[in-house]
Coordinates of C-alpha atoms and ligand atoms in Angstrom, one line a residue:
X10 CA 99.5 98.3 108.0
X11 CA 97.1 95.7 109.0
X12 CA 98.0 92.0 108.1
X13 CA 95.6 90.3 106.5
X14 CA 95.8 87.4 108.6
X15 CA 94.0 89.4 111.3
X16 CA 90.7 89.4 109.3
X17 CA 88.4 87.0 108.1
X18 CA 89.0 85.2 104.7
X19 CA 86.5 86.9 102.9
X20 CA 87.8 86.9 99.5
X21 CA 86.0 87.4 96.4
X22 CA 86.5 85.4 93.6
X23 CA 85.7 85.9 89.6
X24 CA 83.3 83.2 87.7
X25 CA 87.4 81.9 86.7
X26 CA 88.3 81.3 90.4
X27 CA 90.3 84.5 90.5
X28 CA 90.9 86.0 93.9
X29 CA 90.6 89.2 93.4
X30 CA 92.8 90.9 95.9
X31 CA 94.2 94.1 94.0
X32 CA 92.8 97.5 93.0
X33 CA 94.1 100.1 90.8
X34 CA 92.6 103.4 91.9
X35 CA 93.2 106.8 89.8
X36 CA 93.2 109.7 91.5
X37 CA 93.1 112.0 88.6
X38 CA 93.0 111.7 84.8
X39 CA 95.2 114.9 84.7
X40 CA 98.7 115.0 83.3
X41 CA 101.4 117.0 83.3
X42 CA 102.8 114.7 80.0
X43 CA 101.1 113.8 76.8
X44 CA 101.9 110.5 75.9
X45 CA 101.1 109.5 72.4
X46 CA 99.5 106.4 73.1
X47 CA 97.8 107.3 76.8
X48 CA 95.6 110.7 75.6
X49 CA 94.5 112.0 71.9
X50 CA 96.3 115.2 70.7
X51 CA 93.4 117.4 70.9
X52 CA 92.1 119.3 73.7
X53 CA 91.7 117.2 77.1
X54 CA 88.1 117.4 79.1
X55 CA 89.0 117.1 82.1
X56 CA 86.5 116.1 84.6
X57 CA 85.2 118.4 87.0
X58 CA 85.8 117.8 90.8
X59 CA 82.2 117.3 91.5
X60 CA 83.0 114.3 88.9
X61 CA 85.5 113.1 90.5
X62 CA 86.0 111.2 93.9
X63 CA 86.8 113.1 97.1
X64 CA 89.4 111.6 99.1
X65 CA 87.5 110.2 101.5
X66 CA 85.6 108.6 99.0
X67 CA 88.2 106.7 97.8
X68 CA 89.3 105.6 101.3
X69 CA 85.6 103.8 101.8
X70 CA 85.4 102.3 98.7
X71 CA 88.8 101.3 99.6
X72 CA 87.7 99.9 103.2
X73 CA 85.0 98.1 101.7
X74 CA 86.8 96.7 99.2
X75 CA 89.5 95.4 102.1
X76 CA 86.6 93.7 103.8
X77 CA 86.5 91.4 100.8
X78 CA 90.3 90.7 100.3
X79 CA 92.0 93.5 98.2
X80 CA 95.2 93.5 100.0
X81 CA 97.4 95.6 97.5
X82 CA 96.1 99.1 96.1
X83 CA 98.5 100.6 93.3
X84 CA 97.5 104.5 93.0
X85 CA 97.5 105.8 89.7
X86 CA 96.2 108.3 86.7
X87 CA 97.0 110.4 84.4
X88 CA 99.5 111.5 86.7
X89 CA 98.8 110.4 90.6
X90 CA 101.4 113.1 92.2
X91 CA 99.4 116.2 90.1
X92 CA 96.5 115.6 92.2
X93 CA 97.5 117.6 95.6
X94 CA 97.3 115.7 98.4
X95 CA 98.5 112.6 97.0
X96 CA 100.8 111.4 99.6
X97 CA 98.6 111.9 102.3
X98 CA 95.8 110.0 100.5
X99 CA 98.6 107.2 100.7
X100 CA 98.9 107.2 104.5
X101 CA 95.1 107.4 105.2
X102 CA 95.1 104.1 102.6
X103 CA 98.1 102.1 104.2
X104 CA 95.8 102.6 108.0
X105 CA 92.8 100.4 106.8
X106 CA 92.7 97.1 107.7
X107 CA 93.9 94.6 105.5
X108 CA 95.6 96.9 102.9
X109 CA 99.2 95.4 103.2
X110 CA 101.1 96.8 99.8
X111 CA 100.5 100.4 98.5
X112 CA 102.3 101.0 94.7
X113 CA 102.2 104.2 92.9
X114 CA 102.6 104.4 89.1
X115 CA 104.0 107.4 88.3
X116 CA 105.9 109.2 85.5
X117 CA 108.5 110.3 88.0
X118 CA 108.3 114.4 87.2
X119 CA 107.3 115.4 90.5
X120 CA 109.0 112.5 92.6
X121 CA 111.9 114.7 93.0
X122 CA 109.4 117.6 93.9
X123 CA 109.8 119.7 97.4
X124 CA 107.3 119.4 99.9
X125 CA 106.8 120.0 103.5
X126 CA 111.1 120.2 103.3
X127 CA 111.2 116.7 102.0
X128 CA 110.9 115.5 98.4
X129 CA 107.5 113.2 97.1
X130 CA 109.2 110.1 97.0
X131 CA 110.6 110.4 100.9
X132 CA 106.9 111.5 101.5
X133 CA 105.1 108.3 99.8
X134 CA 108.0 106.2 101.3
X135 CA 106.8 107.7 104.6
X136 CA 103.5 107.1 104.1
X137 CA 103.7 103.4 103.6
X138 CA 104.3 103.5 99.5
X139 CA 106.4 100.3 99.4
X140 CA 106.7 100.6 95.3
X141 CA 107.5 103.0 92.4
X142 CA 106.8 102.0 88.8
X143 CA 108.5 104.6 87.3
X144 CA 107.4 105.1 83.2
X145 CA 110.6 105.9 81.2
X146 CA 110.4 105.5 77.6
X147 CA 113.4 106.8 76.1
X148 CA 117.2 108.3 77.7
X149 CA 116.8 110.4 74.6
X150 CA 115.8 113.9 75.0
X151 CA 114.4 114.2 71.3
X152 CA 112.6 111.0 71.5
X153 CA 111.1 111.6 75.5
X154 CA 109.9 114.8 74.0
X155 CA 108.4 113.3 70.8
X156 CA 106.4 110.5 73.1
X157 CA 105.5 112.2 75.8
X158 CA 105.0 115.9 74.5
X159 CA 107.0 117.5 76.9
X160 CA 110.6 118.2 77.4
X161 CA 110.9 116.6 81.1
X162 CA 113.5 113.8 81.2
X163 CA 115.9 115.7 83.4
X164 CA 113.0 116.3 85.9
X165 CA 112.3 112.3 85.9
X166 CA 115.8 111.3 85.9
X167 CA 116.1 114.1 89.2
X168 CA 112.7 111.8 90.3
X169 CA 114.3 109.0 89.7
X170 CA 117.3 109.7 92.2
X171 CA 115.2 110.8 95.0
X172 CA 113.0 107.3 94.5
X173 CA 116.5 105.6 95.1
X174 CA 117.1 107.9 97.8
X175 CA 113.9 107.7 99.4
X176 CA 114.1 103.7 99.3
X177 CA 111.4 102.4 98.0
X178 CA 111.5 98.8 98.5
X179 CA 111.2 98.4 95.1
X180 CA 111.4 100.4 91.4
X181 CA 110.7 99.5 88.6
X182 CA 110.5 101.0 85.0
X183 CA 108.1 100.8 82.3
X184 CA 108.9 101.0 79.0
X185 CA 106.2 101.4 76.4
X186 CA 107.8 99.8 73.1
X187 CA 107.1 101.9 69.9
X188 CA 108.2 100.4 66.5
X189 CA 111.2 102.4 64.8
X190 CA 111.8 104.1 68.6
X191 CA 112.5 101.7 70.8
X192 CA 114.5 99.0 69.1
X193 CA 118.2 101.3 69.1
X194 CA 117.2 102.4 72.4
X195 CA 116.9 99.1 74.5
X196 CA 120.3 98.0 75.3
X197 CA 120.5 101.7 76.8
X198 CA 117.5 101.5 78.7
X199 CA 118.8 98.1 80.1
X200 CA 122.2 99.8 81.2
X201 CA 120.3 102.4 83.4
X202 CA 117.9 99.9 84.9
X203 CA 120.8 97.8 85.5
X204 CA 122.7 100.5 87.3
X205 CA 119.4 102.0 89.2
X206 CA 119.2 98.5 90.8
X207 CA 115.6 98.8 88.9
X208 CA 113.5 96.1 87.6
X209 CA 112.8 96.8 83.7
X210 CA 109.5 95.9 82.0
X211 CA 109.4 96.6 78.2
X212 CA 104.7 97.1 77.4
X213 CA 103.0 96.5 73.9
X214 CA 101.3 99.5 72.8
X215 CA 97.5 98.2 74.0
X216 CA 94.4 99.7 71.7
X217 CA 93.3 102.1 74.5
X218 CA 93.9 105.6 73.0
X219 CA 93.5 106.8 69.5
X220 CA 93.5 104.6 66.6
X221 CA 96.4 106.6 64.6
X222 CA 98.7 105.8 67.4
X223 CA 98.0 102.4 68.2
X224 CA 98.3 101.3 64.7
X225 CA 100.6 98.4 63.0
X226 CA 103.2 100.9 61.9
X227 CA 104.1 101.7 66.1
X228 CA 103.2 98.2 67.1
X229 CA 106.2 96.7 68.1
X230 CA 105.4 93.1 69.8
X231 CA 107.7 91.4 73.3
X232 CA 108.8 88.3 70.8
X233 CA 110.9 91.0 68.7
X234 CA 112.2 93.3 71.9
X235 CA 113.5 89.8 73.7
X236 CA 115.0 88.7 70.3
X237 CA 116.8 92.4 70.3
X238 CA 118.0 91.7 73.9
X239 CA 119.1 88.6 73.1
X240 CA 121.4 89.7 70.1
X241 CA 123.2 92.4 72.4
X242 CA 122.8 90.7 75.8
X243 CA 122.8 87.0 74.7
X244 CA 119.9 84.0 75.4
X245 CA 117.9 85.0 78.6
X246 CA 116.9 82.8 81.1
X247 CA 112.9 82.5 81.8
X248 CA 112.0 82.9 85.0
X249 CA 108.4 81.8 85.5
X250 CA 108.3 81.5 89.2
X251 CA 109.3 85.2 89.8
X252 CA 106.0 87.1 89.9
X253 CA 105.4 91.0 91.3
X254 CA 101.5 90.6 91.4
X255 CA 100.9 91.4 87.2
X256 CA 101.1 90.0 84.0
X257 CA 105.3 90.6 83.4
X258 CA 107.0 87.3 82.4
X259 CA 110.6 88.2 84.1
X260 CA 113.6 86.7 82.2
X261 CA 117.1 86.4 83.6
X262 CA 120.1 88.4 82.0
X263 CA 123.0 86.4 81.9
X264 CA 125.6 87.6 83.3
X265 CA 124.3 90.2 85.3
X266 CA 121.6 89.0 87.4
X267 CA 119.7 91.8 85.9
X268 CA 115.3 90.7 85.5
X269 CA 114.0 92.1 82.4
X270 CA 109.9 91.6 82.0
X271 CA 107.8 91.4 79.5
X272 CA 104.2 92.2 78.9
X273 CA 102.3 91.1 76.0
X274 CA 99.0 92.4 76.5
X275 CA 98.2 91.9 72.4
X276 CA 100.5 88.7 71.6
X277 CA 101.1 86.9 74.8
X278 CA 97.2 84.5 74.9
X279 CA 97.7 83.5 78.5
X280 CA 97.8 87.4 79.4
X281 CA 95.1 86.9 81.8
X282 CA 95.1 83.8 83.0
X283 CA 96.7 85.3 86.7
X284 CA 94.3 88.2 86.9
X285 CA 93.4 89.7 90.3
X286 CA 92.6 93.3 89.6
X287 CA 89.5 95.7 89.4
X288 CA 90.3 99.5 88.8
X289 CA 88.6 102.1 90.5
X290 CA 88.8 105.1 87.9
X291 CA 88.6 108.9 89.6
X292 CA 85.2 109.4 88.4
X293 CA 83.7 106.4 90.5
X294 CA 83.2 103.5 87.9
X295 CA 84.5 100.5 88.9
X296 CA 85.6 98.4 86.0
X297 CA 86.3 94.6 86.2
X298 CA 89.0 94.7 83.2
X299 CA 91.3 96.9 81.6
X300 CA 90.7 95.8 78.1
X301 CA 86.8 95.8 78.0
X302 CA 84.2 98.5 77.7
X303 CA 82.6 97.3 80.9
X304 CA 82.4 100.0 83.8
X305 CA 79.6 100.3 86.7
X306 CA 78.8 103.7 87.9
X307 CA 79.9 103.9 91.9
X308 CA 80.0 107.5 92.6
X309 CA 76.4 107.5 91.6
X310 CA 75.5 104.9 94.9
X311 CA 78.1 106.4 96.7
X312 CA 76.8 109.7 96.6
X313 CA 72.9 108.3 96.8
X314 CA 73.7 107.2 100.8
X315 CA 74.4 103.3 100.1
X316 CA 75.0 101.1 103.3
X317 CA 78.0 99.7 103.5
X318 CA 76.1 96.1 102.9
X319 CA 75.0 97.7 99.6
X320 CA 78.3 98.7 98.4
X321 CA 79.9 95.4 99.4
X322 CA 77.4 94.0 97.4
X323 CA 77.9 96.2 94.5
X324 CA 81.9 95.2 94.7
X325 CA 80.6 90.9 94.3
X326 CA 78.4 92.0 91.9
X327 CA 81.1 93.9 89.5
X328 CA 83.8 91.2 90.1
X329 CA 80.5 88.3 89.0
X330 CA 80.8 90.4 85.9
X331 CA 84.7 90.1 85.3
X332 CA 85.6 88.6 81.9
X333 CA 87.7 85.5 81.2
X334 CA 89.9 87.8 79.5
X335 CA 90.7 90.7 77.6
X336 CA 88.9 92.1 74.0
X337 CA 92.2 93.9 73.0
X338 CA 92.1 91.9 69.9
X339 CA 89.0 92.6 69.0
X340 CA 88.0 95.8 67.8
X341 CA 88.2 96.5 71.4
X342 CA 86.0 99.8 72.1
X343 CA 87.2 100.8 75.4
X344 CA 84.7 104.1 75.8
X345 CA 87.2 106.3 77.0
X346 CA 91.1 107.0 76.9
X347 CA 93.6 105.0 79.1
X348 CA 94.5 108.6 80.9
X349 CA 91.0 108.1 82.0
X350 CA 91.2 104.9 83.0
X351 CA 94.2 104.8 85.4
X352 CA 97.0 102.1 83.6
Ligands
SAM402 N1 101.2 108.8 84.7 C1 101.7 107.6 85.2 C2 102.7 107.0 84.3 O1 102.9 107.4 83.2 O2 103.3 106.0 84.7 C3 100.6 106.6 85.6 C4 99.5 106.4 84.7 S1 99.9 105.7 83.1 C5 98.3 105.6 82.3 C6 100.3 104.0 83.6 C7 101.1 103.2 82.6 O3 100.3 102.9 81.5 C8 102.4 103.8 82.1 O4 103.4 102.9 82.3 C9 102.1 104.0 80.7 O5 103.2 104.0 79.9 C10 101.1 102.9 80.4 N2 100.3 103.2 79.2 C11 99.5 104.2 78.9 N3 98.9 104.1 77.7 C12 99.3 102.9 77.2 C13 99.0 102.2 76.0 N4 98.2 102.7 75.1 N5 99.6 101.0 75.9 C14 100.4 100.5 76.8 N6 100.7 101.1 77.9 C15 100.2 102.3 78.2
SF4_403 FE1 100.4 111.0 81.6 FE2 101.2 108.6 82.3 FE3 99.4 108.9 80.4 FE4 101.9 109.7 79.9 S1 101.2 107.6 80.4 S2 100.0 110.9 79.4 S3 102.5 110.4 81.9 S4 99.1 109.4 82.4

């Protein structure tokens, strides 16, 4: 990879004085899983692959997008590794200029996957993946099969291994907390992550799926998963200086050294103070926040023979657009599904 340091400081910066120096790019909104809160129960439309971005459309949005300081791309979904190709699409990303960190989000089924003799996670590691975020929402079979629709744990915790193996420089896990689910299963989930050498981040439910889901009765806020931590585990230790480029506020377990985040998209009002991201979803919008309805159409200039000028343009023009924060609290309308979105 190219250090930045090599190009010109060309950053572009939000009406907040963001840098914005890291996009989220889905390569798919197919899953293999159905998570309650990611995708509606009903019958998925998937988008077509005329709707959806080629490869090497990705990789010059991508280059253009490096030409104004993204430096870290995290490729994600629905499921990044269901889309073939995926690991390849990784080395073509870590060769342009000024990319200098590639993350994939992933729910670890396929990690542990064969392919060309070696498994997924040895080819992303090869191809410059420097980190695995790794969802894993329960240890419990029942209760994995009840949240993500599909009876896969073994194959994750199989993905999980060959991430370890592969040597990633670092994992982490992501743990979605669900009101009446997650609360006897944390000290568990704390134990593996603990033994995995993995860093743990427990997630509020956030309003982008269906409403029946993401209602007060499975809401289950950070303040009352640290206070359940802190009965078993005893008082953690804040540590605000330790930052992995999002919104987790790590605390210290004592004892063990172990780093437990937190992120409070719904409860937490500084949430996006630190924001540096656009996403790139698979059908070529470009949106300037998670958490509002705001998306501009780039397949559309792609496709219609934009300069390179024009498209860099485009890119300043989006992040002008970027919100001072979130509208997850307010009847937030988010036009589509998070599978759809890329989390
Ligand atoms: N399929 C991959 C996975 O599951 O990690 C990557 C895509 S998934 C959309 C990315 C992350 O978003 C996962 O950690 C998932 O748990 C999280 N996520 C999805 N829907 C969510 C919601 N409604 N609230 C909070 N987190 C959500
Ligand atoms: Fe698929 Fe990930 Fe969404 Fe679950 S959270 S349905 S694994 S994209």
């Amino acid at each position: 990879m190219v250090k930045a340091s090599f190009l010109p400081p060309n950053f572009v910066e939000d009406s907040f004085g963001h840098h914005i120096s890291y996009l989220r790019v889905s390569i798919t909104d197919r899953c293999n899983e159905r998570c309650r809160y990611c995708m509606p129960e009903e019958e998925q439309k998937w988008f077509s692959r005329e709707e959806t971005l080629s490869y090497e459309e990705m990789l010059r949005i991508v280059r253009i997008g490096a030409g104004l300081g993204i430096r870290k791309i995290r490729v994600t979904g629905g499921e990044p590794l269901t889309r073939p190709g995926a690991a390849d699409f990784c080395a073509e990303l870590a060769r342009i200029p000024g990319i200098e960190d590639i993350g994939i989000s992933t729910n670890g089924t396929l990690l542990a996957k064969i392919e060309d003799g070696v498994t997924l996670a040895e080819k992303l590691v090869r191809a410059g993946v420097r980190t695995a975020n790794i969802s894993l929402d329960s240890l419990d079979p029942a209760t994995y099969r009840l949240t993500t629709g599909r009876d896969l744990l073994p194959r994750v915790l199989e993905g999980i291994d060959a991430a370890i193996t592969a040597g990633f420089e670092s994992i982490k896990f992501n743990c979605v907390l669900m009101k009446n689910q997650t609360e006897s299963e944390i000290p568990a989930i704390i134990e593996f992550a603990r033994k995995k050498n993995a860093l743990l981040r427990f997630i509020e439910l956030m309003p982008v799926s269906t409403q029946e889901v993401l209602s007060s009765d499975n809401f289950l806020p950070v303040a009352t998963a640290k206070a359940l931590v802190e009965q078993t585990h005893g008082a953690l230790t804040p540590l605000p200086e330790f930052k992995t480029n999002g919104p987790a506020l790590y605390h210290l377990v004592p004892g063990t050294g172990q780093k437990i985040g937190f992120i409070g998209a719904m409860t937490n009002l500084h949430f996006c103070e630190s924001c540096n991201k656009l996403r790139l979803t698979c059908d070529g919008k470009l949106r300037p926040c998670l958490g509002s309805f705001l998306e501009f159409d780039l397949l559309s200039v792609v496709r219609a023979g934009c300069s390179d000028d024009e498209l860099a343009a485009f890119f300043r023009n989006v992040v002008a657009r970027k919100p001072k924060e979130h509208d997850f609290r307010d009847n937030y309308q988010p036009n589509r599904k998070m599978i759809a979105i890329g989390g």
